[in-house]
């Protein structure tokens, strides 16, 4: 379920992915314009505090891109984020620390070349 009161949403700019995306890009630019590396986290689909180290989030392509990836995309493309921190959870059966989502779309589509 998606609730602004659940999981780690209190750490987000907003439960709205478009607003979060716009604010993330501006925040990243603001930090990095002053030589401080921004590290958007937790990439990606980190909605649950319960079993957050082991939960496997099953999500279709459209909601993945429109809800979960959109703020990260803008932070990378619009903000130029130097780093990204992966989440603990798995997405579609693969933990995020070794998930293909670290390559596509992060590197190959958005041009992320950081750490």
mmCIF file of C-alpha atoms in Angstrom:
data_model
loop_
_atom_site.group_PDB
_atom_site.id
_atom_site.type_symbol
_atom_site.label_atom_id
_atom_site.label_comp_id
_atom_site.label_asym_id
_atom_site.label_seq_id
_atom_site.Cartn_x
_atom_site.Cartn_y
_atom_site.Cartn_z
ATOM 1 C CA UNK A 1 0.000 0.000 0.000
ATOM 2 C CA UNK A 2 1.108 3.574 -0.546
ATOM 3 C CA UNK A 3 0.502 5.771 2.422
ATOM 4 C CA UNK A 4 2.264 9.060 3.202
ATOM 5 C CA UNK A 5 2.228 7.961 6.841
ATOM 6 C CA UNK A 6 3.710 4.482 6.290
ATOM 7 C CA UNK A 7 7.212 3.114 6.041
ATOM 8 C CA UNK A 8 9.851 5.741 5.466
ATOM 9 C CA UNK A 9 7.641 8.277 3.724
ATOM 10 C CA UNK A 10 8.299 10.805 6.464
ATOM 11 C CA UNK A 11 11.814 11.106 4.980
ATOM 12 C CA UNK A 12 10.476 11.999 1.532
ATOM 13 C CA UNK A 13 9.742 15.435 0.168
ATOM 14 C CA UNK A 14 6.224 14.294 -0.720
ATOM 15 C CA UNK A 15 4.160 11.217 -1.517
ATOM 16 C CA UNK A 16 3.610 12.785 -4.935
ATOM 17 C CA UNK A 17 6.328 11.511 -7.309
ATOM 18 C CA UNK A 18 6.265 14.625 -9.510
ATOM 19 C CA UNK A 19 6.707 17.003 -6.576
ATOM 20 C CA UNK A 20 9.387 14.757 -5.073
ATOM 21 C CA UNK A 21 11.185 14.653 -8.417
ATOM 22 C CA UNK A 22 11.208 18.432 -8.810
ATOM 23 C CA UNK A 23 12.357 19.031 -5.244
ATOM 24 C CA UNK A 24 14.998 16.290 -5.440
ATOM 25 C CA UNK A 25 16.593 17.802 -8.539
ATOM 26 C CA UNK A 26 16.683 21.271 -6.966
ATOM 27 C CA UNK A 27 18.074 19.947 -3.679
ATOM 28 C CA UNK A 28 20.786 17.948 -5.456
ATOM 29 C CA UNK A 29 21.795 20.970 -7.535
ATOM 30 C CA UNK A 30 21.872 23.181 -4.456
ATOM 31 C CA UNK A 31 24.203 20.860 -2.576
ATOM 32 C CA UNK A 32 26.473 20.027 -5.455
ATOM 33 C CA UNK A 33 26.790 23.631 -6.627
ATOM 34 C CA UNK A 34 28.581 24.111 -3.312
ATOM 35 C CA UNK A 35 30.843 21.075 -3.732
ATOM 36 C CA UNK A 36 28.880 18.732 -1.480
ATOM 37 C CA UNK A 37 27.919 15.360 -2.964
ATOM 38 C CA UNK A 38 24.228 14.560 -2.840
ATOM 39 C CA UNK A 39 23.264 10.907 -2.397
ATOM 40 C CA UNK A 40 19.589 10.288 -3.157
ATOM 41 C CA UNK A 41 18.376 7.186 -1.370
ATOM 42 C CA UNK A 42 16.976 4.498 -1.056
ATOM 43 C CA UNK A 43 16.922 3.314 -4.676
ATOM 44 C CA UNK A 44 14.212 1.922 -5.180
ATOM 45 C CA UNK A 45 10.725 0.897 -3.921
ATOM 46 C CA UNK A 46 11.664 1.234 -0.263
ATOM 47 C CA UNK A 47 8.135 1.682 1.059
ATOM 48 C CA UNK A 48 8.073 -0.688 3.999
ATOM 49 C CA UNK A 49 9.652 -0.405 7.397
ATOM 50 C CA UNK A 50 8.418 -3.903 8.262
ATOM 51 C CA UNK A 51 10.972 -6.485 7.068
ATOM 52 C CA UNK A 52 12.751 -3.770 5.099
ATOM 53 C CA UNK A 53 15.946 -5.825 4.890
ATOM 54 C CA UNK A 54 14.186 -8.837 3.381
ATOM 55 C CA UNK A 55 10.946 -7.674 1.754
ATOM 56 C CA UNK A 56 10.566 -8.448 -1.945
ATOM 57 C CA UNK A 57 8.610 -5.677 -3.644
ATOM 58 C CA UNK A 58 6.703 -6.917 -6.687
ATOM 59 C CA UNK A 59 5.906 -4.054 -9.017
ATOM 60 C CA UNK A 60 4.915 -3.721 -12.665
ATOM 61 C CA UNK A 61 6.942 -1.578 -15.071
ATOM 62 C CA UNK A 62 4.523 1.346 -15.266
ATOM 63 C CA UNK A 63 4.126 2.021 -11.520
ATOM 64 C CA UNK A 64 7.833 1.337 -11.055
ATOM 65 C CA UNK A 65 8.727 4.085 -13.499
ATOM 66 C CA UNK A 66 5.928 6.548 -12.722
ATOM 67 C CA UNK A 67 5.929 6.284 -8.922
ATOM 68 C CA UNK A 68 9.219 4.895 -7.684
ATOM 69 C CA UNK A 69 11.853 5.779 -10.284
ATOM 70 C CA UNK A 70 10.636 9.252 -11.296
ATOM 71 C CA UNK A 71 12.253 11.162 -8.399
ATOM 72 C CA UNK A 72 15.565 9.356 -8.918
ATOM 73 C CA UNK A 73 15.450 9.996 -12.654
ATOM 74 C CA UNK A 74 15.035 13.719 -12.081
ATOM 75 C CA UNK A 75 17.729 13.754 -9.377
ATOM 76 C CA UNK A 76 20.157 12.214 -11.870
ATOM 77 C CA UNK A 77 19.136 13.915 -15.111
ATOM 78 C CA UNK A 78 17.985 17.264 -13.739
ATOM 79 C CA UNK A 79 20.144 17.483 -10.647
ATOM 80 C CA UNK A 80 23.275 15.647 -11.758
ATOM 81 C CA UNK A 81 23.493 13.475 -8.630
ATOM 82 C CA UNK A 82 27.035 12.245 -8.006
ATOM 83 C CA UNK A 83 25.969 9.188 -5.991
ATOM 84 C CA UNK A 84 22.947 6.954 -5.407
ATOM 85 C CA UNK A 85 22.355 4.700 -2.401
ATOM 86 C CA UNK A 86 20.530 1.451 -3.084
ATOM 87 C CA UNK A 87 17.833 0.177 -0.773
ATOM 88 C CA UNK A 88 17.961 -2.997 1.310
ATOM 89 C CA UNK A 89 14.852 -4.580 -0.163
ATOM 90 C CA UNK A 90 14.520 -6.747 -3.233
ATOM 91 C CA UNK A 91 12.523 -5.763 -6.300
ATOM 92 C CA UNK A 92 10.946 -8.587 -8.277
ATOM 93 C CA UNK A 93 13.084 -11.223 -6.590
ATOM 94 C CA UNK A 94 16.528 -9.572 -6.760
ATOM 95 C CA UNK A 95 18.038 -7.496 -3.960
ATOM 96 C CA UNK A 96 18.650 -3.917 -4.983
ATOM 97 C CA UNK A 97 22.383 -4.133 -4.324
ATOM 98 C CA UNK A 98 22.648 -6.487 -7.315
ATOM 99 C CA UNK A 99 19.500 -5.598 -9.253
ATOM 100 C CA UNK A 100 19.538 -4.824 -12.978
ATOM 101 C CA UNK A 101 17.784 -1.547 -12.097
ATOM 102 C CA UNK A 102 21.224 -0.265 -11.077
ATOM 103 C CA UNK A 103 22.239 -0.531 -14.739
ATOM 104 C CA UNK A 104 18.941 0.063 -16.543
ATOM 105 C CA UNK A 105 17.603 2.701 -16.292
ATOM 106 C CA UNK A 106 20.101 4.322 -13.909
ATOM 107 C CA UNK A 107 23.238 4.108 -16.060
ATOM 108 C CA UNK A 108 22.150 3.246 -19.570
ATOM 109 C CA UNK A 109 19.063 5.482 -19.820
ATOM 110 C CA UNK A 110 19.779 8.351 -17.442
ATOM 111 C CA UNK A 111 23.543 8.539 -17.917
ATOM 112 C CA UNK A 112 24.448 8.142 -14.246
ATOM 113 C CA UNK A 113 28.209 7.679 -13.933
ATOM 114 C CA UNK A 114 28.711 8.171 -10.219
ATOM 115 C CA UNK A 115 29.004 5.745 -7.363
#
